PDB file of C-alpha atoms and ligand atoms in Angstrom:
ATOM      1  CA  MET R   1      27.984 -12.223  29.811  1.00  0.00           C
ATOM      2  CA  GLY R   2      30.407 -10.684  27.316  1.00  0.00           C
ATOM      3  CA  ILE R   3      32.736 -13.688  27.482  1.00  0.00           C
ATOM      4  CA  PHE R   4      29.784 -16.053  27.177  1.00  0.00           C
ATOM      5  CA  ASN R   5      28.571 -14.241  24.044  1.00  0.00           C
ATOM      6  CA  ASN R   6      32.080 -14.309  22.583  1.00  0.00           C
ATOM      7  CA  ILE R   7      32.252 -18.087  23.056  1.00  0.00           C
ATOM      8  CA  ILE R   8      28.793 -18.503  21.474  1.00  0.00           C
ATOM      9  CA  ASN R   9      29.946 -16.360  18.530  1.00  0.00           C
ATOM     10  CA  ILE R  10      33.012 -18.583  18.034  1.00  0.00           C
ATOM     11  CA  ILE R  11      30.963 -21.783  18.125  1.00  0.00           C
ATOM     12  CA  TYR R  12      28.015 -20.365  16.167  1.00  0.00           C
ATOM     13  CA  PRO R  13      29.249 -17.351  14.212  1.00  0.00           C
ATOM     14  CA  PRO R  14      26.316 -15.143  13.216  1.00  0.00           C
ATOM     15  CA  ARG R  15      24.994 -15.685   9.729  1.00  0.00           C
ATOM     16  CA  CYS R  16      22.878 -13.561   7.412  1.00  0.00           C
ATOM     17  CA  ILE R  17      19.227 -14.567   7.653  1.00  0.00           C
ATOM     18  CA  LEU R  18      18.811 -14.463   3.856  1.00  0.00           C
ATOM     19  CA  CYS R  19      22.009 -15.727   2.190  1.00  0.00           C
ATOM     20  CA  HIS R  20      23.381 -17.556   5.293  1.00  0.00           C
ATOM     21  CA  GLY R  21      26.807 -15.986   4.741  1.00  0.00           C
ATOM     22  CA  PHE R  22      28.864 -15.228   7.830  1.00  0.00           C
ATOM     23  CA  ILE R  23      28.489 -11.715   9.171  1.00  0.00           C
ATOM     24  CA  SER R  24      30.545  -9.706  11.618  1.00  0.00           C
ATOM     25  CA  THR R  25      29.714 -10.146  15.290  1.00  0.00           C
ATOM     26  CA  HIS R  26      29.227  -6.356  15.424  1.00  0.00           C
ATOM     27  CA  ASN R  27      26.446  -6.591  12.867  1.00  0.00           C
ATOM     28  CA  THR R  28      23.317  -6.324  14.995  1.00  0.00           C
ATOM     29  CA  LEU R  29      21.005  -6.226  11.980  1.00  0.00           C
ATOM     30  CA  GLY R  30      21.185  -9.964  11.227  1.00  0.00           C
ATOM     31  CA  LEU R  31      21.644  -9.250   7.540  1.00  0.00           C
ATOM     32  CA  CYS R  32      24.840  -8.988   5.524  1.00  0.00           C
ATOM     33  CA  SER R  33      25.508  -5.663   3.834  1.00  0.00           C
ATOM     34  CA  ASP R  34      24.965  -7.199   0.370  1.00  0.00           C
ATOM     35  CA  CYS R  35      21.460  -8.391   1.252  1.00  0.00           C
ATOM     36  CA  TYR R  36      20.566  -5.171   3.045  1.00  0.00           C
ATOM     37  CA  SER R  37      21.671  -3.082   0.076  1.00  0.00           C
ATOM     38  CA  GLY R  38      19.381  -5.277  -2.038  1.00  0.00           C
ATOM     39  CA  PHE R  39      16.340  -3.756  -0.277  1.00  0.00           C
ATOM     40  CA  HIS R  40      15.211  -0.990  -2.608  1.00  0.00           C
ATOM     41  CA  ARG R  41      13.735   2.075  -0.925  1.00  0.00           C
ATOM     42  CA  ILE R  42      10.773   3.819  -2.522  1.00  0.00           C
ATOM     43  CA  SER R  43      11.690   7.413  -3.289  1.00  0.00           C
ATOM     44  CA  SER R  44       9.729  10.355  -4.677  1.00  0.00           C
ATOM     45  CA  PRO R  45       7.771  10.709  -6.835  1.00  0.00           C
ATOM     46  CA  PHE R  46       5.026   8.397  -5.579  1.00  0.00           C
ATOM     47  CA  CYS R  47       1.271   8.622  -5.013  1.00  0.00           C
ATOM     48  CA  PRO R  48       0.674  10.028  -1.497  1.00  0.00           C
ATOM     49  CA  ILE R  49      -2.468   7.908  -1.123  1.00  0.00           C
ATOM     50  CA  CYS R  50      -1.711   4.427  -2.467  1.00  0.00           C
ATOM     51  CA  GLY R  51       2.068   4.816  -2.371  1.00  0.00           C
ATOM     52  CA  ILE R  52       2.664   3.605  -5.924  1.00  0.00           C
ATOM     53  CA  PRO R  53       6.068   4.786  -7.167  1.00  0.00           C
ATOM     54  CA  PHE R  54       6.428   6.650 -10.477  1.00  0.00           C
ATOM     55  CA  ASN R  55       9.376   6.600 -12.845  1.00  0.00           C
ATOM     56  CA  GLY R  56      11.580   9.647 -13.199  1.00  0.00           C
ATOM     57  CA  SER R  57      11.858  12.639 -10.918  1.00  0.00           C
ATOM     58  CA  GLY R  58       9.503  15.310  -9.624  1.00  0.00           C
ATOM     59  CA  GLU R  59       6.958  15.977  -6.917  1.00  0.00           C
ATOM     60  CA  ASN R  60       4.672  13.372  -5.415  1.00  0.00           C
ATOM     61  CA  HIS R  61       1.251  13.381  -7.035  1.00  0.00           C
ATOM     62  CA  LEU R  62      -1.933  11.330  -7.060  1.00  0.00           C
ATOM     63  CA  CYS R  63      -1.996   8.386  -9.459  1.00  0.00           C
ATOM     64  CA  GLY R  64      -4.753   7.998 -12.051  1.00  0.00           C
ATOM     65  CA  ARG R  65      -6.456   5.275 -10.065  1.00  0.00           C
ATOM     66  CA  CYS R  66      -6.690   7.316  -6.835  1.00  0.00           C
ATOM     67  CA  LEU R  67      -7.822  10.399  -8.818  1.00  0.00           C
ATOM     68  CA  LYS R  68     -10.609   8.409 -10.444  1.00  0.00           C
ATOM     69  CA  LYS R  69     -11.830   6.780  -7.267  1.00  0.00           C
ATOM     70  CA  ARG R  70     -10.507   7.581  -3.810  1.00  0.00           C
ATOM     71  CA  PRO R  71      -9.807   4.430  -1.846  1.00  0.00           C
ATOM     72  CA  PHE R  72     -11.240   3.975   1.663  1.00  0.00           C
ATOM     73  CA  PHE R  73      -7.774   4.119   3.232  1.00  0.00           C
ATOM     74  CA  ASP R  74      -6.154   7.532   3.616  1.00  0.00           C
ATOM     75  CA  THR R  75      -2.572   6.547   2.856  1.00  0.00           C
ATOM     76  CA  ILE R  76      -0.201   3.591   2.471  1.00  0.00           C
ATOM     77  CA  LYS R  77       3.315   3.890   3.897  1.00  0.00           C
ATOM     78  CA  ALA R  78       5.813   1.469   2.391  1.00  0.00           C
ATOM     79  CA  PRO R  79       9.584   1.695   2.783  1.00  0.00           C
ATOM     80  CA  TYR R  80      10.489  -0.776   0.021  1.00  0.00           C
ATOM     81  CA  ILE R  81       9.633  -1.848  -3.508  1.00  0.00           C
ATOM     82  CA  TYR R  82       8.470  -5.458  -3.608  1.00  0.00           C
ATOM     83  CA  GLU R  83      11.368  -6.969  -5.550  1.00  0.00           C
ATOM     84  CA  GLY R  84      14.776  -8.541  -5.042  1.00  0.00           C
ATOM     85  CA  LYS R  85      15.987  -9.190  -1.522  1.00  0.00           C
ATOM     86  CA  ILE R  86      12.943  -7.807   0.303  1.00  0.00           C
ATOM     87  CA  LYS R  87      10.709 -10.115  -1.767  1.00  0.00           C
ATOM     88  CA  GLN R  88      12.989 -12.986  -0.729  1.00  0.00           C
ATOM     89  CA  ALA R  89      12.786 -11.898   2.921  1.00  0.00           C
ATOM     90  CA  ILE R  90       8.961 -11.862   2.845  1.00  0.00           C
ATOM     91  CA  TYR R  91       8.945 -15.282   1.152  1.00  0.00           C
ATOM     92  CA  THR R  92      11.303 -16.630   3.818  1.00  0.00           C
ATOM     93  CA  LEU R  93       9.006 -15.289   6.521  1.00  0.00           C
ATOM     94  CA  LYS R  94       5.698 -16.498   5.058  1.00  0.00           C
ATOM     95  CA  TYR R  95       6.488 -19.722   3.273  1.00  0.00           C
ATOM     96  CA  GLU R  96       9.666 -20.983   4.904  1.00  0.00           C
ATOM     97  CA  LYS R  97       8.076 -19.881   8.187  1.00  0.00           C
ATOM     98  CA  ASN R  98      11.240 -18.257   9.452  1.00  0.00           C
ATOM     99  CA  THR R  99       9.761 -15.823  11.951  1.00  0.00           C
ATOM    100  CA  LEU R 100      13.223 -14.461  12.804  1.00  0.00           C
ATOM    101  CA  VAL R 101      12.827 -12.421   9.611  1.00  0.00           C
ATOM    102  CA  ALA R 102      10.027 -10.448  11.323  1.00  0.00           C
ATOM    103  CA  ASP R 103      12.404  -9.580  14.175  1.00  0.00           C
ATOM    104  CA  ILE R 104      14.878  -8.171  11.666  1.00  0.00           C
ATOM    105  CA  ILE R 105      12.494  -6.472   9.202  1.00  0.00           C
ATOM    106  CA  GLY R 106       9.952  -5.401  11.849  1.00  0.00           C
ATOM    107  CA  PRO R 107      12.169  -2.801  13.569  1.00  0.00           C
ATOM    108  CA  ILE R 108      13.306  -1.399  10.187  1.00  0.00           C
ATOM    109  CA  VAL R 109       9.682  -0.936   9.040  1.00  0.00           C
ATOM    110  CA  ALA R 110       8.701   0.406  12.484  1.00  0.00           C
ATOM    111  CA  GLU R 111      11.429   3.047  12.365  1.00  0.00           C
ATOM    112  CA  PHE R 112      10.300   4.102   8.896  1.00  0.00           C
ATOM    113  CA  VAL R 113       6.617   4.324   9.911  1.00  0.00           C
ATOM    114  CA  CYS R 114       7.507   6.255  13.070  1.00  0.00           C
ATOM    115  CA  LYS R 115       9.433   8.815  11.014  1.00  0.00           C
ATOM    116  CA  GLN R 116       6.525   9.127   8.587  1.00  0.00           C
ATOM    117  CA  ILE R 117       3.666   9.580  11.020  1.00  0.00           C
ATOM    118  CA  GLY R 118       5.379  10.485  14.301  1.00  0.00           C
ATOM    119  CA  GLU R 119       4.855   8.918  17.701  1.00  0.00           C
ATOM    120  CA  ASN R 120       1.131   8.783  18.317  1.00  0.00           C
ATOM    121  CA  LYS R 121      -0.452   7.148  21.333  1.00  0.00           C
ATOM    122  CA  ASN R 122      -3.936   7.648  19.881  1.00  0.00           C
ATOM    123  CA  ILE R 123      -3.352   5.289  16.985  1.00  0.00           C
ATOM    124  CA  THR R 124      -4.755   1.772  17.130  1.00  0.00           C
ATOM    125  CA  VAL R 125      -2.482  -0.641  15.279  1.00  0.00           C
ATOM    126  CA  VAL R 126      -4.434  -3.408  13.538  1.00  0.00           C
ATOM    127  CA  PRO R 127      -2.753  -6.254  11.636  1.00  0.00           C
ATOM    128  CA  VAL R 128      -4.677  -7.542   8.602  1.00  0.00           C
ATOM    129  CA  PRO R 129      -6.148 -10.762  10.010  1.00  0.00           C
ATOM    130  CA  LEU R 130      -5.823 -14.208   8.508  1.00  0.00           C
ATOM    131  CA  HIS R 131      -8.783 -16.569   8.396  1.00  0.00           C
ATOM    132  CA  PRO R 132      -8.528 -19.009  11.352  1.00  0.00           C
ATOM    133  CA  LYS R 133      -8.030 -21.902   8.905  1.00  0.00           C
ATOM    134  CA  ARG R 134      -5.047 -20.221   7.239  1.00  0.00           C
ATOM    135  CA  LEU R 135      -3.685 -19.130  10.598  1.00  0.00           C
ATOM    136  CA  ARG R 136      -3.738 -22.742  11.786  1.00  0.00           C
ATOM    137  CA  LYS R 137      -1.970 -23.857   8.619  1.00  0.00           C
ATOM    138  CA  ARG R 138       0.783 -21.224   8.808  1.00  0.00           C
ATOM    139  CA  GLY R 139       1.012 -21.132  12.587  1.00  0.00           C
ATOM    140  CA  PHE R 140       1.381 -17.349  12.796  1.00  0.00           C
ATOM    141  CA  ASN R 141       0.148 -14.145  11.211  1.00  0.00           C
ATOM    142  CA  GLN R 142       3.114 -12.412   9.567  1.00  0.00           C
ATOM    143  CA  SER R 143       1.299  -9.040   9.681  1.00  0.00           C
ATOM    144  CA  LEU R 144       0.832  -9.367  13.443  1.00  0.00           C
ATOM    145  CA  LEU R 145       4.556 -10.054  13.915  1.00  0.00           C
ATOM    146  CA  ILE R 146       5.422  -6.840  12.040  1.00  0.00           C
ATOM    147  CA  ALA R 147       2.581  -4.851  13.671  1.00  0.00           C
ATOM    148  CA  ARG R 148       4.002  -5.604  17.139  1.00  0.00           C
ATOM    149  CA  HIS R 149       7.217  -3.771  16.310  1.00  0.00           C
ATOM    150  CA  ILE R 150       5.274  -0.833  14.857  1.00  0.00           C
ATOM    151  CA  ALA R 151       2.994  -0.552  17.910  1.00  0.00           C
ATOM    152  CA  ASP R 152       6.059  -0.617  20.194  1.00  0.00           C
ATOM    153  CA  ALA R 153       7.835   2.086  18.204  1.00  0.00           C
ATOM    154  CA  LEU R 154       4.733   4.319  18.133  1.00  0.00           C
ATOM    155  CA  ASP R 155       3.952   3.557  21.773  1.00  0.00           C
ATOM    156  CA  ALA R 156       0.463   2.775  20.504  1.00  0.00           C
ATOM    157  CA  ARG R 157      -1.986   0.037  21.423  1.00  0.00           C
ATOM    158  CA  MET R 158      -2.566  -2.928  19.159  1.00  0.00           C
ATOM    159  CA  ASP R 159      -5.917  -4.587  18.536  1.00  0.00           C
ATOM    160  CA  PHE R 160      -5.618  -7.917  16.728  1.00  0.00           C
ATOM    161  CA  LEU R 161      -9.000  -9.307  17.795  1.00  0.00           C
ATOM    162  CA  SER R 162     -11.680  -6.849  16.710  1.00  0.00           C
ATOM    163  CA  LEU R 163     -11.130  -7.042  12.947  1.00  0.00           C
ATOM    164  CA  ARG R 164     -11.856 -10.602  11.849  1.00  0.00           C
ATOM    165  CA  ARG R 165     -11.517 -12.435   8.587  1.00  0.00           C
ATOM    166  CA  ILE R 166     -14.781 -14.310   8.193  1.00  0.00           C
ATOM    167  CA  GLN R 167     -14.180 -15.735   4.711  1.00  0.00           C
ATOM    168  CA  ASN R 168     -11.264 -17.918   3.749  1.00  0.00           C
ATOM    169  CA  THR R 169     -10.708 -16.309   0.347  1.00  0.00           C
ATOM    170  CA  MET R 170      -8.627 -17.701  -2.505  1.00  0.00           C
ATOM    171  CA  PRO R 171      -5.081 -16.304  -2.543  1.00  0.00           C
ATOM    172  CA  GLN R 172      -5.330 -13.025  -4.511  1.00  0.00           C
ATOM    173  CA  ALA R 173      -2.331 -13.956  -6.673  1.00  0.00           C
ATOM    174  CA  MET R 174      -4.326 -16.806  -8.237  1.00  0.00           C
ATOM    175  CA  LEU R 175      -7.060 -14.522  -9.585  1.00  0.00           C
ATOM    176  CA  ASP R 176      -7.378 -11.911 -12.327  1.00  0.00           C
ATOM    177  CA  LYS R 177      -7.889  -8.232 -11.543  1.00  0.00           C
ATOM    178  CA  LYS R 178     -11.717  -8.191 -11.583  1.00  0.00           C
ATOM    179  CA  ASP R 179     -12.079 -11.404  -9.591  1.00  0.00           C
ATOM    180  CA  ARG R 180      -9.647 -10.139  -6.941  1.00  0.00           C
ATOM    181  CA  ARG R 181     -11.986  -7.300  -5.967  1.00  0.00           C
ATOM    182  CA  LYS R 182     -14.984  -9.633  -5.860  1.00  0.00           C
ATOM    183  CA  ASN R 183     -12.990 -12.273  -3.982  1.00  0.00           C
ATOM    184  CA  ILE R 184     -12.194 -10.000  -1.059  1.00  0.00           C
ATOM    185  CA  ARG R 185     -15.577  -8.230  -0.704  1.00  0.00           C
ATOM    186  CA  GLY R 186     -17.301  -9.177   2.549  1.00  0.00           C
ATOM    187  CA  ALA R 187     -14.242 -11.085   3.804  1.00  0.00           C
ATOM    188  CA  PHE R 188     -13.825  -8.977   6.988  1.00  0.00           C
ATOM    189  CA  ARG R 189     -16.045  -8.022   9.903  1.00  0.00           C
ATOM    190  CA  VAL R 190     -15.639  -5.911  13.032  1.00  0.00           C
ATOM    191  CA  LYS R 191     -16.522  -7.650  16.280  1.00  0.00           C
ATOM    192  CA  GLY R 192     -17.163  -6.141  19.692  1.00  0.00           C
ATOM    193  CA  HIS R 193     -18.698  -2.926  20.912  1.00  0.00           C
ATOM    194  CA  GLU R 194     -17.571  -0.071  18.631  1.00  0.00           C
ATOM    195  CA  PRO R 195     -13.846  -0.793  19.025  1.00  0.00           C
ATOM    196  CA  PHE R 196     -12.863   1.612  16.236  1.00  0.00           C
ATOM    197  CA  LYS R 197     -15.366   4.448  16.754  1.00  0.00           C
ATOM    198  CA  GLU R 198     -13.654   7.806  16.101  1.00  0.00           C
ATOM    199  CA  LYS R 199     -10.252   6.099  16.138  1.00  0.00           C
ATOM    200  CA  THR R 200      -7.271   6.519  13.873  1.00  0.00           C
ATOM    201  CA  VAL R 201      -6.313   3.053  12.717  1.00  0.00           C
ATOM    202  CA  LEU R 202      -2.963   1.936  11.343  1.00  0.00           C
ATOM    203  CA  LEU R 203      -3.553  -1.232   9.330  1.00  0.00           C
ATOM    204  CA  VAL R 204      -0.493  -3.423   8.886  1.00  0.00           C
ATOM    205  CA  ASP R 205       0.062  -5.953   6.105  1.00  0.00           C
ATOM    206  CA  ASP R 206       3.158  -7.562   4.613  1.00  0.00           C
ATOM    207  CA  VAL R 207       2.771  -6.500   0.978  1.00  0.00           C
ATOM    208  CA  ALA R 208       0.550  -4.112  -0.988  1.00  0.00           C
ATOM    209  CA  THR R 209      -0.119  -5.253  -4.566  1.00  0.00           C
ATOM    210  CA  THR R 210      -3.624  -4.513  -5.850  1.00  0.00           C
ATOM    211  CA  THR R 211      -4.393  -2.822  -2.491  1.00  0.00           C
ATOM    212  CA  ASN R 212      -7.823  -4.527  -2.613  1.00  0.00           C
ATOM    213  CA  THR R 213      -7.308  -6.240   0.761  1.00  0.00           C
ATOM    214  CA  LEU R 214      -6.263  -3.022   2.528  1.00  0.00           C
ATOM    215  CA  ASN R 215      -9.125  -1.177   0.846  1.00  0.00           C
ATOM    216  CA  GLU R 216     -11.713  -3.720   1.922  1.00  0.00           C
ATOM    217  CA  CYS R 217     -10.396  -3.662   5.532  1.00  0.00           C
ATOM    218  CA  ALA R 218     -10.470   0.159   5.447  1.00  0.00           C
ATOM    219  CA  ARG R 219     -14.055   0.125   4.129  1.00  0.00           C
ATOM    220  CA  VAL R 220     -15.176  -2.115   6.995  1.00  0.00           C
ATOM    221  CA  LEU R 221     -13.210  -0.085   9.589  1.00  0.00           C
ATOM    222  CA  LYS R 222     -14.676   3.213   8.378  1.00  0.00           C
ATOM    223  CA  LYS R 223     -18.155   1.721   8.360  1.00  0.00           C
ATOM    224  CA  ALA R 224     -17.463   0.780  11.995  1.00  0.00           C
ATOM    225  CA  GLY R 225     -16.720   4.445  12.742  1.00  0.00           C
ATOM    226  CA  ALA R 226     -12.941   4.746  12.230  1.00  0.00           C
ATOM    227  CA  GLN R 227     -12.059   8.353  11.462  1.00  0.00           C
ATOM    228  CA  ARG R 228      -8.856   7.712   9.586  1.00  0.00           C
ATOM    229  CA  VAL R 229      -7.287   4.531   8.245  1.00  0.00           C
ATOM    230  CA  MET R 230      -3.599   4.628   7.438  1.00  0.00           C
ATOM    231  CA  CYS R 231      -1.763   1.546   6.221  1.00  0.00           C
ATOM    232  CA  ALA R 232       1.792   0.328   6.646  1.00  0.00           C
ATOM    233  CA  VAL R 233       3.378  -2.486   4.658  1.00  0.00           C
ATOM    234  CA  ILE R 234       6.898  -3.850   4.319  1.00  0.00           C
ATOM    235  CA  ALA R 235       6.880  -3.474   0.553  1.00  0.00           C
ATOM    236  CA  ARG R 236       4.770  -2.297  -2.321  1.00  0.00           C
ATOM    237  CA  THR R 237       4.678  -3.424  -5.949  1.00  0.00           C
ATOM    238  CA  HIS R 238       5.561  -1.125  -8.869  1.00  0.00           C
ATOM    239  CA  ASN R 239       2.037  -1.482 -10.222  1.00  0.00           C
ATOM    240  CA  THR R 240      -1.370  -2.615  -9.044  1.00  0.00           C
ATOM    241  CA  ILE R 241      -1.551  -5.826 -11.075  1.00  0.00           C
TER     242      ILE R 241
HETATM  243 ZN1   ZN V   1      23.083 -11.926   3.085  1.00  0.00          ZN
HETATM  244 ZN1   ZN V   2      -2.642   6.208  -5.910  1.00  0.00          ZN
END
């Protein structure tokens, strides 16, 4: 097997998934060190609820928005700021439909989430669903691909059927702030017999920007009896616009 792999590596030397530069055969990450160092970790201080990072140094503290009105979710865990190479990786996954990216980023995010919340068999991992029409168009749900790695790492069960997207909303990026909230309201529904009653749910999405989508999912999940809704994303924007 070792010899076979060596021959494969000579014929097809491994390349970085983002910049396509050659990488060492010992690099199991699938990313070159330049690209990986272009993923910017979120560090304190940040808001412990919505995860938004603040400039400067100091303790974590609630942001003005969360102080004014608590969101329905309890917390968002995000390892990276949505910029640079991680933004490129998410674009490659979603729009160039390179699902190999999920196999590289997924374990990194899963390890981060595991460290943050600890192994927990009682968590139900729920990817933010796509509307069936968008799912058909893209061919896969990027949040589900990431959620799989998180569920594995937590040794938790995943439920990707009970939370449904019943409205095919406009992409949030095309709307202004006020319309984004309106756009997403009523877009999700819980199906089945009390699948989330008294459960702790870990919602998984690719990016958190306005957090309106996660908040609307959390509202619906809590209405369906979920006790706690935590969220995990690959990356989070600097602001909520
Ligand atoms: Zn690279
Ligand atoms: Zn906040």
